[in-house]
């Protein structure tokens, strides 16, 4: 994802303050910013939204930081009412409202994991029930999924690209499992916790997951399982995957609707979580035991002759 930078003028317009106040806040370190070679301050969207989240300010002109109209004007919304509005908007095909409600709840202080577990997942469980009872048409369900993918993309922008120095996490769904939402959500949850996380998408052949673990040596590999075509084959392949992950020091983290207690008895994994808040807690725990990431600064200081 290409990082998008905003000028103090654009951010001041978005928050509804003067450019000089905004520059002062940047210089005081209240808002994270970088400087161009020419000395101009440049701000990333996640830094702007971090400031809005913690200062209790509103976005009066979200378009100035390329967010949809209305985002950030009403952030005191309960998770329960947000869930209802999100469900209604994805079913009605209203992408702007769906995006707005998720960004508003985030700006109101909810964590990404809470948004996924308490708004997105239950809304899709409702979509499934509506479809099963014949109250939702197939096209409405598919459109809801497409909208949700784009909302997740906006949430990913809001959270930031994640520090490239953070520990590496990867994940996806395995062969025969076409579901895409949960793996995209897992990626944003981990990014919001400082992981350098990438979803590899859906329907991944076991062989390619094995290669990804060997080549990239992620500290964590997540597998989301919504459907299993052949339980015997799945269990055999999954256990081989666990052996590889274990030998590479990769934590294999699993979750998803299809992982019933019976199936969990047959497979080996490092951690099973039934929601993203639990995965987040596990990920934060193992993060503490990982070696500190190597950054340009640590390389520089390890070559500093004055240190010897
Ligand atoms: C969207 C959808 C589809 C879409 C998916 C499109 C896409 N791009 O993903 C499509 C159209 C492909 C589809 C197809 C089918 N579907 Co469908 N689908 C759904 C629906 C509505 C939403 C699934 C979803 O994404 N949920 C959102 C996620 C975020 O929620 P979640 O999976 O519960 O995730 C939470 C936890 O499980 C956990 N978690 C999940 N993954 C992970 C990973 C990790 C690492 C961790 C820690 C935690 C974790 O945390 C999440 C957040 O709390 C569900 C309804 C439902 N109950 O979810 C039906 C549902 C799963 N489908 C169902 C059915 C029947 C089908 C079809 C057979 C329909 C048909 N006749 O063609 C096909 C089968 C496809 C196949 N090959 O298997 C049934 C399954 C019934 C069953 N138990 O077997 C459901 C339950 C609908 C229903 N009520 O009947 N489907």
mmCIF file of C-alpha atoms and ligand atoms in Angstrom:
data_model
loop_
_atom_site.group_PDB
_atom_site.id
_atom_site.type_symbol
_atom_site.label_atom_id
_atom_site.label_comp_id
_atom_site.label_asym_id
_atom_site.label_seq_id
_atom_site.Cartn_x
_atom_site.Cartn_y
_atom_site.Cartn_z
ATOM 1 C CA UNK A 1 0.000 0.000 0.000
ATOM 2 C CA UNK A 2 1.408 3.378 -1.012
ATOM 3 C CA UNK A 3 1.598 5.777 1.950
ATOM 4 C CA UNK A 4 -0.442 8.921 1.415
ATOM 5 C CA UNK A 5 0.790 12.111 3.056
ATOM 6 C CA UNK A 6 -1.206 15.235 3.839
ATOM 7 C CA UNK A 7 0.010 18.802 4.279
ATOM 8 C CA UNK A 8 -0.698 20.760 7.509
ATOM 9 C CA UNK A 9 -3.129 22.869 5.452
ATOM 10 C CA UNK A 10 -5.183 19.813 4.430
ATOM 11 C CA UNK A 11 -5.192 18.374 7.962
ATOM 12 C CA UNK A 12 -6.138 21.763 9.479
ATOM 13 C CA UNK A 13 -9.064 21.894 7.058
ATOM 14 C CA UNK A 14 -10.110 18.331 7.986
ATOM 15 C CA UNK A 15 -10.109 19.073 11.738
ATOM 16 C CA UNK A 16 -11.486 22.613 11.378
ATOM 17 C CA UNK A 17 -8.586 24.514 12.979
ATOM 18 C CA UNK A 18 -6.109 27.061 11.678
ATOM 19 C CA UNK A 19 -3.020 25.904 9.840
ATOM 20 C CA UNK A 20 -0.808 27.686 12.380
ATOM 21 C CA UNK A 21 -2.405 25.802 15.339
ATOM 22 C CA UNK A 22 -1.936 22.556 13.479
ATOM 23 C CA UNK A 23 1.748 23.295 12.799
ATOM 24 C CA UNK A 24 2.226 24.208 16.462
ATOM 25 C CA UNK A 25 0.720 20.864 17.582
ATOM 26 C CA UNK A 26 3.027 19.029 15.184
ATOM 27 C CA UNK A 27 6.057 20.891 16.532
ATOM 28 C CA UNK A 28 5.009 20.101 20.116
ATOM 29 C CA UNK A 29 4.844 16.399 19.143
ATOM 30 C CA UNK A 30 1.074 16.153 19.686
ATOM 31 C CA UNK A 31 0.618 14.843 16.133
ATOM 32 C CA UNK A 32 3.122 12.531 14.504
ATOM 33 C CA UNK A 33 4.620 13.978 11.306
ATOM 34 C CA UNK A 34 7.686 13.740 9.111
ATOM 35 C CA UNK A 35 9.544 16.444 7.231
ATOM 36 C CA UNK A 36 10.393 16.493 3.539
ATOM 37 C CA UNK A 37 13.939 17.201 2.378
ATOM 38 C CA UNK A 38 12.797 20.818 1.950
ATOM 39 C CA UNK A 39 11.631 20.988 5.611
ATOM 40 C CA UNK A 40 7.859 20.780 4.958
ATOM 41 C CA UNK A 41 5.759 18.907 7.523
ATOM 42 C CA UNK A 42 3.911 15.856 6.145
ATOM 43 C CA UNK A 43 1.256 13.859 8.014
ATOM 44 C CA UNK A 44 -0.073 10.343 7.479
ATOM 45 C CA UNK A 45 -3.764 9.536 7.853
ATOM 46 C CA UNK A 46 -3.239 7.171 10.810
ATOM 47 C CA UNK A 47 -1.350 9.897 12.699
ATOM 48 C CA UNK A 48 -4.174 12.365 12.066
ATOM 49 C CA UNK A 49 -6.805 9.854 13.185
ATOM 50 C CA UNK A 50 -4.745 8.890 16.245
ATOM 51 C CA UNK A 51 -4.836 12.528 17.252
ATOM 52 C CA UNK A 52 -8.605 12.780 16.638
ATOM 53 C CA UNK A 53 -9.157 9.586 18.704
ATOM 54 C CA UNK A 54 -7.151 10.771 21.684
ATOM 55 C CA UNK A 55 -8.032 14.479 21.680
ATOM 56 C CA UNK A 56 -11.799 14.021 21.372
ATOM 57 C CA UNK A 57 -11.874 16.346 18.343
ATOM 58 C CA UNK A 58 -14.092 15.798 15.291
ATOM 59 C CA UNK A 59 -13.457 15.742 11.588
ATOM 60 C CA UNK A 60 -15.358 18.699 10.200
ATOM 61 C CA UNK A 61 -14.153 18.154 6.649
ATOM 62 C CA UNK A 62 -13.159 14.487 6.171
ATOM 63 C CA UNK A 63 -12.816 14.908 2.397
ATOM 64 C CA UNK A 64 -9.641 16.942 3.035
ATOM 65 C CA UNK A 65 -7.927 13.712 4.215
ATOM 66 C CA UNK A 66 -9.762 11.650 1.552
ATOM 67 C CA UNK A 67 -12.320 10.046 3.851
ATOM 68 C CA UNK A 68 -15.975 9.803 2.773
ATOM 69 C CA UNK A 69 -18.322 12.675 3.595
ATOM 70 C CA UNK A 70 -19.716 12.643 7.134
ATOM 71 C CA UNK A 71 -16.898 10.503 8.623
ATOM 72 C CA UNK A 72 -15.820 11.598 12.068
ATOM 73 C CA UNK A 73 -18.671 13.991 12.806
ATOM 74 C CA UNK A 74 -20.519 11.675 15.221
ATOM 75 C CA UNK A 75 -18.176 9.454 17.207
ATOM 76 C CA UNK A 76 -20.258 8.872 20.366
ATOM 77 C CA UNK A 77 -22.160 5.940 18.995
ATOM 78 C CA UNK A 78 -22.696 2.698 20.884
ATOM 79 C CA UNK A 79 -21.449 -0.576 19.442
ATOM 80 C CA UNK A 80 -25.046 -1.944 19.494
ATOM 81 C CA UNK A 81 -26.486 0.873 17.408
ATOM 82 C CA UNK A 82 -23.435 0.843 15.133
ATOM 83 C CA UNK A 83 -24.052 -2.857 14.459
ATOM 84 C CA UNK A 84 -27.636 -2.195 13.402
ATOM 85 C CA UNK A 85 -26.664 0.714 11.143
ATOM 86 C CA UNK A 86 -23.797 -1.298 9.631
ATOM 87 C CA UNK A 87 -26.094 -4.258 8.864
ATOM 88 C CA UNK A 88 -28.779 -2.017 7.340
ATOM 89 C CA UNK A 89 -26.229 -0.139 5.243
ATOM 90 C CA UNK A 90 -24.476 -3.213 3.809
ATOM 91 C CA UNK A 91 -27.871 -4.774 2.986
ATOM 92 C CA UNK A 92 -29.060 -1.562 1.322
ATOM 93 C CA UNK A 93 -25.825 -1.222 -0.669
ATOM 94 C CA UNK A 94 -24.927 2.043 1.092
ATOM 95 C CA UNK A 95 -21.136 1.909 1.104
ATOM 96 C CA UNK A 96 -20.638 5.490 2.292
ATOM 97 C CA UNK A 97 -22.748 4.924 5.414
ATOM 98 C CA UNK A 98 -21.102 1.543 6.085
ATOM 99 C CA UNK A 99 -17.641 3.145 5.919
ATOM 100 C CA UNK A 100 -18.700 6.113 7.965
ATOM 101 C CA UNK A 101 -20.114 4.072 10.818
ATOM 102 C CA UNK A 102 -16.980 1.911 11.125
ATOM 103 C CA UNK A 103 -14.611 4.894 11.007
ATOM 104 C CA UNK A 104 -16.778 6.754 13.527
ATOM 105 C CA UNK A 105 -16.700 3.878 16.010
ATOM 106 C CA UNK A 106 -12.919 3.658 15.546
ATOM 107 C CA UNK A 107 -12.535 7.399 16.110
ATOM 108 C CA UNK A 108 -14.737 7.035 19.187
ATOM 109 C CA UNK A 109 -12.014 4.810 20.681
ATOM 110 C CA UNK A 110 -13.099 1.222 19.904
ATOM 111 C CA UNK A 111 -10.277 -1.149 18.992
ATOM 112 C CA UNK A 112 -10.148 -2.759 15.558
ATOM 113 C CA UNK A 113 -10.646 -6.191 17.179
ATOM 114 C CA UNK A 114 -13.814 -4.950 18.924
ATOM 115 C CA UNK A 115 -15.122 -3.550 15.634
ATOM 116 C CA UNK A 116 -14.507 -6.876 13.882
ATOM 117 C CA UNK A 117 -15.964 -9.065 16.652
ATOM 118 C CA UNK A 118 -18.866 -6.878 17.724
ATOM 119 C CA UNK A 119 -19.965 -5.136 14.533
ATOM 120 C CA UNK A 120 -18.702 -6.853 11.366
ATOM 121 C CA UNK A 121 -18.935 -10.553 12.363
ATOM 122 C CA UNK A 122 -22.426 -10.357 13.961
ATOM 123 C CA UNK A 123 -23.702 -8.337 10.990
ATOM 124 C CA UNK A 124 -22.560 -11.087 8.626
ATOM 125 C CA UNK A 125 -24.075 -13.749 10.852
ATOM 126 C CA UNK A 126 -27.332 -11.804 10.423
ATOM 127 C CA UNK A 127 -26.790 -11.632 6.657
ATOM 128 C CA UNK A 128 -26.363 -15.447 6.672
ATOM 129 C CA UNK A 129 -29.579 -15.896 8.673
ATOM 130 C CA UNK A 130 -31.483 -13.551 6.356
ATOM 131 C CA UNK A 131 -30.184 -15.483 3.330
ATOM 132 C CA UNK A 132 -31.084 -18.835 4.925
ATOM 133 C CA UNK A 133 -34.639 -17.669 5.671
ATOM 134 C CA UNK A 134 -35.019 -16.323 2.131
ATOM 135 C CA UNK A 135 -35.168 -12.724 3.407
ATOM 136 C CA UNK A 136 -31.982 -11.704 1.604
ATOM 137 C CA UNK A 137 -31.346 -12.272 -2.067
ATOM 138 C CA UNK A 138 -28.048 -13.779 -3.191
ATOM 139 C CA UNK A 139 -27.039 -10.534 -4.908
ATOM 140 C CA UNK A 140 -27.668 -8.603 -1.682
ATOM 141 C CA UNK A 141 -25.387 -10.980 0.248
ATOM 142 C CA UNK A 142 -22.647 -10.736 -2.403
ATOM 143 C CA UNK A 143 -22.938 -6.946 -2.537
ATOM 144 C CA UNK A 144 -22.684 -6.802 1.271
ATOM 145 C CA UNK A 145 -19.405 -8.779 1.056
ATOM 146 C CA UNK A 146 -17.985 -6.478 -1.629
ATOM 147 C CA UNK A 147 -18.887 -3.396 0.404
ATOM 148 C CA UNK A 148 -17.370 -4.897 3.519
ATOM 149 C CA UNK A 149 -14.062 -5.594 1.731
ATOM 150 C CA UNK A 150 -13.885 -1.924 0.739
ATOM 151 C CA UNK A 151 -14.761 -0.808 4.283
ATOM 152 C CA UNK A 152 -11.973 -3.036 5.618
ATOM 153 C CA UNK A 153 -9.643 -1.342 3.155
ATOM 154 C CA UNK A 154 -10.590 2.073 4.604
ATOM 155 C CA UNK A 155 -10.088 0.772 8.131
ATOM 156 C CA UNK A 156 -6.670 -0.503 7.071
ATOM 157 C CA UNK A 157 -5.841 2.992 5.798
ATOM 158 C CA UNK A 158 -7.059 4.487 9.066
ATOM 159 C CA UNK A 159 -4.891 2.113 11.111
ATOM 160 C CA UNK A 160 -1.828 2.777 8.964
ATOM 161 C CA UNK A 161 0.434 0.531 6.985
ATOM 162 C CA UNK A 162 1.913 -0.846 10.209
ATOM 163 C CA UNK A 163 5.569 -0.478 11.121
ATOM 164 C CA UNK A 164 7.621 -2.410 8.600
ATOM 165 C CA UNK A 165 9.954 -3.094 11.513
ATOM 166 C CA UNK A 166 7.177 -4.928 13.407
ATOM 167 C CA UNK A 167 7.193 -8.728 13.647
ATOM 168 C CA UNK A 168 5.976 -10.444 10.499
ATOM 169 C CA UNK A 169 2.595 -12.174 10.430
ATOM 170 C CA UNK A 170 0.881 -13.831 7.477
ATOM 171 C CA UNK A 171 -2.266 -15.786 6.990
ATOM 172 C CA UNK A 172 -5.228 -16.758 4.868
ATOM 173 C CA UNK A 173 -7.733 -19.517 4.218
ATOM 174 C CA UNK A 174 -6.743 -22.958 2.950
ATOM 175 C CA UNK A 175 -7.624 -24.898 -0.182
ATOM 176 C CA UNK A 176 -11.402 -25.333 -0.573
ATOM 177 C CA UNK A 177 -12.265 -22.379 1.678
ATOM 178 C CA UNK A 178 -13.429 -19.403 -0.431
ATOM 179 C CA UNK A 179 -14.212 -17.073 2.464
ATOM 180 C CA UNK A 180 -12.301 -13.777 2.363
ATOM 181 C CA UNK A 181 -13.633 -11.448 5.070
ATOM 182 C CA UNK A 182 -12.235 -13.026 8.224
ATOM 183 C CA UNK A 183 -8.678 -13.231 6.860
ATOM 184 C CA UNK A 184 -8.756 -9.565 5.765
ATOM 185 C CA UNK A 185 -10.015 -8.625 9.227
ATOM 186 C CA UNK A 186 -7.270 -10.661 10.942
ATOM 187 C CA UNK A 187 -4.713 -8.661 8.960
ATOM 188 C CA UNK A 188 -6.070 -5.277 10.090
ATOM 189 C CA UNK A 189 -6.376 -6.437 13.718
ATOM 190 C CA UNK A 190 -2.717 -7.466 13.770
ATOM 191 C CA UNK A 191 -1.615 -4.278 11.987
ATOM 192 C CA UNK A 192 -3.452 -2.219 14.584
ATOM 193 C CA UNK A 193 -1.262 -4.001 17.155
ATOM 194 C CA UNK A 194 2.012 -3.128 15.430
ATOM 195 C CA UNK A 195 2.479 -6.335 13.432
ATOM 196 C CA UNK A 196 3.760 -6.248 9.878
ATOM 197 C CA UNK A 197 0.796 -8.396 8.813
ATOM 198 C CA UNK A 198 -0.278 -9.477 5.314
ATOM 199 C CA UNK A 199 -3.190 -11.629 4.322
ATOM 200 C CA UNK A 200 -2.286 -13.982 1.469
ATOM 201 C CA UNK A 201 -5.974 -14.313 0.581
ATOM 202 C CA UNK A 202 -8.220 -17.352 0.255
ATOM 203 C CA UNK A 203 -7.984 -20.932 -1.107
ATOM 204 C CA UNK A 204 -4.255 -21.269 -0.447
ATOM 205 C CA UNK A 205 -2.867 -24.693 -1.395
ATOM 206 C CA UNK A 206 -1.096 -26.302 1.599
ATOM 207 C CA UNK A 207 2.109 -26.502 -0.420
ATOM 208 C CA UNK A 208 2.263 -22.725 -0.910
ATOM 209 C CA UNK A 209 1.580 -22.052 2.770
ATOM 210 C CA UNK A 210 4.441 -24.403 3.585
ATOM 211 C CA UNK A 211 6.685 -22.419 1.194
ATOM 212 C CA UNK A 212 5.528 -19.070 2.618
ATOM 213 C CA UNK A 213 6.440 -20.197 6.141
ATOM 214 C CA UNK A 214 9.857 -21.482 5.063
ATOM 215 C CA UNK A 215 10.727 -18.487 2.826
ATOM 216 C CA UNK A 216 9.329 -15.646 4.929
ATOM 217 C CA UNK A 217 9.683 -17.130 8.439
ATOM 218 C CA UNK A 218 6.748 -15.198 9.911
ATOM 219 C CA UNK A 219 6.549 -15.094 13.704
ATOM 220 C CA UNK A 220 2.836 -15.847 13.378
ATOM 221 C CA UNK A 221 0.764 -17.538 10.665
ATOM 222 C CA UNK A 222 -3.025 -17.360 11.022
ATOM 223 C CA UNK A 223 -5.484 -19.698 9.336
ATOM 224 C CA UNK A 224 -9.167 -18.812 9.162
ATOM 225 C CA UNK A 225 -11.424 -21.820 8.595
ATOM 226 C CA UNK A 226 -15.069 -21.273 7.594
ATOM 227 C CA UNK A 227 -15.583 -24.452 5.605
ATOM 228 C CA UNK A 228 -13.764 -27.788 5.266
ATOM 229 C CA UNK A 229 -14.259 -29.915 2.166
ATOM 230 C CA UNK A 230 -12.682 -33.162 3.351
ATOM 231 C CA UNK A 231 -12.029 -33.456 7.076
ATOM 232 C CA UNK A 232 -9.546 -36.368 6.859
ATOM 233 C CA UNK A 233 -7.429 -34.686 4.219
ATOM 234 C CA UNK A 234 -7.636 -31.342 6.026
ATOM 235 C CA UNK A 235 -6.453 -32.868 9.313
ATOM 236 C CA UNK A 236 -3.520 -34.678 7.688
ATOM 237 C CA UNK A 237 -2.369 -31.625 5.709
ATOM 238 C CA UNK A 238 -2.918 -29.294 8.644
ATOM 239 C CA UNK A 239 -0.805 -31.423 10.979
ATOM 240 C CA UNK A 240 2.037 -31.445 8.430
ATOM 241 C CA UNK A 241 1.757 -27.667 8.300
ATOM 242 C CA UNK A 242 1.983 -27.468 12.056
ATOM 243 C CA UNK A 243 5.214 -29.529 11.986
ATOM 244 C CA UNK A 244 6.766 -27.094 9.490
ATOM 245 C CA UNK A 245 5.560 -24.060 11.467
ATOM 246 C CA UNK A 246 6.940 -25.483 14.686
ATOM 247 C CA UNK A 247 10.317 -26.265 13.121
ATOM 248 C CA UNK A 248 10.532 -22.666 11.812
ATOM 249 C CA UNK A 249 9.495 -21.111 15.139
ATOM 250 C CA UNK A 250 6.220 -19.817 13.635
ATOM 251 C CA UNK A 251 3.145 -19.713 15.873
ATOM 252 C CA UNK A 252 0.217 -21.300 13.995
ATOM 253 C CA UNK A 253 -2.935 -19.467 15.076
ATOM 254 C CA UNK A 254 -6.339 -20.753 14.027
ATOM 255 C CA UNK A 255 -9.951 -19.669 14.253
ATOM 256 C CA UNK A 256 -13.206 -19.720 12.313
ATOM 257 C CA UNK A 257 -16.692 -21.167 12.319
ATOM 258 C CA UNK A 258 -15.755 -24.598 10.940
ATOM 259 C CA UNK A 259 -13.299 -25.430 13.727
ATOM 260 C CA UNK A 260 -15.661 -27.377 15.929
ATOM 261 C CA UNK A 261 -14.418 -29.037 19.111
ATOM 262 C CA UNK A 262 -14.318 -32.412 17.248
ATOM 263 C CA UNK A 263 -12.099 -31.037 14.493
ATOM 264 C CA UNK A 264 -9.857 -29.251 16.965
ATOM 265 C CA UNK A 265 -9.267 -32.628 18.639
ATOM 266 C CA UNK A 266 -7.792 -33.894 15.383
ATOM 267 C CA UNK A 267 -5.413 -31.061 14.573
ATOM 268 C CA UNK A 268 -2.390 -29.465 16.198
ATOM 269 C CA UNK A 269 -1.886 -25.718 16.409
ATOM 270 C CA UNK A 270 -0.228 -23.148 18.650
ATOM 271 C CA UNK A 271 -3.381 -21.253 19.545
ATOM 272 C CA UNK A 272 -7.104 -21.422 18.789
ATOM 273 C CA UNK A 273 -9.118 -18.264 19.385
ATOM 274 C CA UNK A 274 -12.829 -17.932 18.826
ATOM 275 C CA UNK A 275 -12.623 -14.227 18.152
ATOM 276 C CA UNK A 276 -10.148 -11.515 17.213
ATOM 277 C CA UNK A 277 -9.895 -10.006 20.690
ATOM 278 C CA UNK A 278 -8.512 -13.323 21.926
ATOM 279 C CA UNK A 279 -6.155 -13.571 18.955
ATOM 280 C CA UNK A 280 -4.976 -10.044 19.725
ATOM 281 C CA UNK A 281 -4.171 -10.973 23.337
ATOM 282 C CA UNK A 282 -2.255 -14.054 22.212
ATOM 283 C CA UNK A 283 -0.362 -12.073 19.536
ATOM 284 C CA UNK A 284 0.575 -9.368 22.038
ATOM 285 C CA UNK A 285 1.860 -11.996 24.453
ATOM 286 C CA UNK A 286 4.126 -13.715 21.946
ATOM 287 C CA UNK A 287 5.285 -10.336 20.630
ATOM 288 C CA UNK A 288 6.879 -9.605 23.985
ATOM 289 C CA UNK A 289 9.029 -12.732 23.743
ATOM 290 C CA UNK A 290 10.301 -11.960 20.216
ATOM 291 C CA UNK A 291 13.765 -10.449 19.708
ATOM 292 C CA UNK A 292 13.731 -6.666 19.156
ATOM 293 C CA UNK A 293 13.377 -5.847 15.455
ATOM 294 C CA UNK A 294 16.480 -4.751 13.585
ATOM 295 C CA UNK A 295 16.042 -1.127 12.485
ATOM 296 C CA UNK A 296 18.324 1.271 10.602
ATOM 297 C CA UNK A 297 19.044 2.875 13.976
ATOM 298 C CA UNK A 298 20.141 -0.374 15.647
ATOM 299 C CA UNK A 299 22.386 -1.196 12.662
ATOM 300 C CA UNK A 300 23.943 2.271 12.844
ATOM 301 C CA UNK A 301 24.548 2.127 16.587
ATOM 302 C CA UNK A 302 26.026 -1.394 16.368
ATOM 303 C CA UNK A 303 28.649 0.091 13.999
ATOM 304 C CA UNK A 304 29.319 3.072 16.211
ATOM 305 C CA UNK A 305 33.046 2.882 17.152
ATOM 306 C CA UNK A 306 32.433 5.011 20.263
ATOM 307 C CA UNK A 307 30.344 2.184 21.705
ATOM 308 C CA UNK A 308 33.379 -0.125 21.961
HETATM 309 C C1 LIG B 1 -20.474 -14.260 2.992
HETATM 310 C C2 LIG B 1 -20.859 -15.720 3.006
HETATM 311 C C3 LIG B 1 -20.608 -16.482 1.871
HETATM 312 C C4 LIG B 1 -19.869 -15.924 0.657
HETATM 313 C C5 LIG B 1 -18.384 -15.650 0.994
HETATM 314 C C6 LIG B 1 -17.824 -14.559 0.094
HETATM 315 C C7 LIG B 1 -16.517 -14.075 0.567
HETATM 316 N N1 LIG B 1 -15.923 -13.274 -0.274
HETATM 317 O O1 LIG B 1 -16.028 -14.385 1.626
HETATM 318 C C8 LIG B 1 -20.069 -17.048 -0.400
HETATM 319 C C9 LIG B 1 -21.054 -16.561 -1.438
HETATM 320 C C10 LIG B 1 -18.823 -17.554 -1.111
HETATM 321 C C11 LIG B 1 -20.697 -18.169 0.429
HETATM 322 C C12 LIG B 1 -20.914 -19.401 -0.103
HETATM 323 C C13 LIG B 1 -21.565 -20.423 0.562
HETATM 324 N N2 LIG B 1 -22.080 -20.379 1.785
HETATM 325 CO CO1 LIG B 1 -21.752 -18.925 2.977
HETATM 326 N N3 LIG B 1 -21.833 -17.499 4.231
HETATM 327 C C14 LIG B 1 -21.429 -16.278 4.164
HETATM 328 C C15 LIG B 1 -21.776 -15.552 5.472
HETATM 329 C C16 LIG B 1 -23.032 -14.724 5.230
HETATM 330 C C17 LIG B 1 -20.706 -14.654 6.062
HETATM 331 C C18 LIG B 1 -19.334 -15.321 6.308
HETATM 332 C C19 LIG B 1 -18.377 -14.316 6.867
HETATM 333 O O2 LIG B 1 -17.484 -13.828 6.184
HETATM 334 N N4 LIG B 1 -18.592 -13.902 8.128
HETATM 335 C C20 LIG B 1 -17.813 -12.825 8.775
HETATM 336 C C21 LIG B 1 -16.709 -13.380 9.650
HETATM 337 C C22 LIG B 1 -15.826 -12.254 10.115
HETATM 338 O O3 LIG B 1 -17.320 -13.962 10.781
HETATM 339 P P1 LIG B 1 -16.766 -15.323 11.383
HETATM 340 O O4 LIG B 1 -16.339 -16.210 10.281
HETATM 341 O O5 LIG B 1 -17.738 -15.855 12.349
HETATM 342 O O6 LIG B 1 -15.443 -14.852 12.147
HETATM 343 C C23 LIG B 1 -15.370 -14.686 13.543
HETATM 344 C C24 LIG B 1 -14.897 -15.937 14.258
HETATM 345 O O7 LIG B 1 -15.251 -17.115 13.600
HETATM 346 C C25 LIG B 1 -13.423 -15.759 14.390
HETATM 347 N N5 LIG B 1 -12.511 -16.097 13.301
HETATM 348 C C26 LIG B 1 -12.731 -16.286 11.994
HETATM 349 N N6 LIG B 1 -11.588 -16.535 11.362
HETATM 350 C C27 LIG B 1 -10.604 -16.486 12.275
HETATM 351 C C28 LIG B 1 -9.231 -16.680 12.142
HETATM 352 C C29 LIG B 1 -8.440 -16.586 13.277
HETATM 353 C C30 LIG B 1 -6.963 -16.793 13.151
HETATM 354 C C31 LIG B 1 -9.027 -16.312 14.533
HETATM 355 C C32 LIG B 1 -8.188 -16.246 15.719
HETATM 356 C C33 LIG B 1 -10.405 -16.104 14.674
HETATM 357 C C34 LIG B 1 -11.180 -16.207 13.524
HETATM 358 O O8 LIG B 1 -13.320 -14.372 14.632
HETATM 359 C C35 LIG B 1 -14.247 -13.686 13.764
HETATM 360 C C36 LIG B 1 -14.684 -12.392 14.386
HETATM 361 O O9 LIG B 1 -15.311 -12.564 15.640
HETATM 362 C C37 LIG B 1 -22.018 -16.774 6.419
HETATM 363 C C38 LIG B 1 -22.922 -16.460 7.613
HETATM 364 C C39 LIG B 1 -22.135 -16.536 8.904
HETATM 365 N N7 LIG B 1 -22.715 -17.141 9.918
HETATM 366 O O10 LIG B 1 -21.013 -16.083 9.016
HETATM 367 C C40 LIG B 1 -22.560 -17.819 5.440
HETATM 368 C C41 LIG B 1 -22.406 -19.291 5.767
HETATM 369 C C42 LIG B 1 -21.050 -19.572 6.371
HETATM 370 N N8 LIG B 1 -22.501 -19.948 4.403
HETATM 371 C C43 LIG B 1 -23.207 -20.969 4.412
HETATM 372 C C44 LIG B 1 -23.506 -21.712 3.265
HETATM 373 C C45 LIG B 1 -24.540 -22.831 3.425
HETATM 374 C C46 LIG B 1 -22.888 -21.441 2.034
HETATM 375 C C47 LIG B 1 -23.035 -22.223 0.717
HETATM 376 C C48 LIG B 1 -23.087 -23.750 0.846
HETATM 377 C C49 LIG B 1 -24.251 -21.658 0.009
HETATM 378 C C50 LIG B 1 -24.605 -22.332 -1.295
HETATM 379 N N9 LIG B 1 -25.673 -23.091 -1.262
HETATM 380 O O11 LIG B 1 -23.945 -22.147 -2.280
HETATM 381 C C51 LIG B 1 -21.784 -21.761 -0.070
HETATM 382 C C52 LIG B 1 -20.602 -22.708 0.196
HETATM 383 C C53 LIG B 1 -19.275 -22.168 -0.268
HETATM 384 C C54 LIG B 1 -18.199 -23.198 -0.049
HETATM 385 N N10 LIG B 1 -17.500 -23.597 -1.093
HETATM 386 O O12 LIG B 1 -17.984 -23.632 1.069
HETATM 387 C C55 LIG B 1 -23.690 -21.341 5.803
HETATM 388 C C56 LIG B 1 -22.835 -22.454 6.409
HETATM 389 C C57 LIG B 1 -23.702 -23.481 7.082
HETATM 390 C C58 LIG B 1 -22.838 -24.578 7.642
HETATM 391 N N11 LIG B 1 -22.596 -24.531 8.916
HETATM 392 O O13 LIG B 1 -22.343 -25.382 6.910
HETATM 393 C C59 LIG B 1 -23.611 -19.971 6.547
HETATM 394 C C60 LIG B 1 -23.367 -20.100 8.063
HETATM 395 C C61 LIG B 1 -24.933 -19.241 6.241
HETATM 396 C C62 LIG B 1 -26.139 -19.865 6.934
HETATM 397 N N12 LIG B 1 -26.636 -19.239 7.983
HETATM 398 O O14 LIG B 1 -26.620 -20.858 6.524
HETATM 399 N N13 LIG B 1 -20.987 -17.796 1.632
#
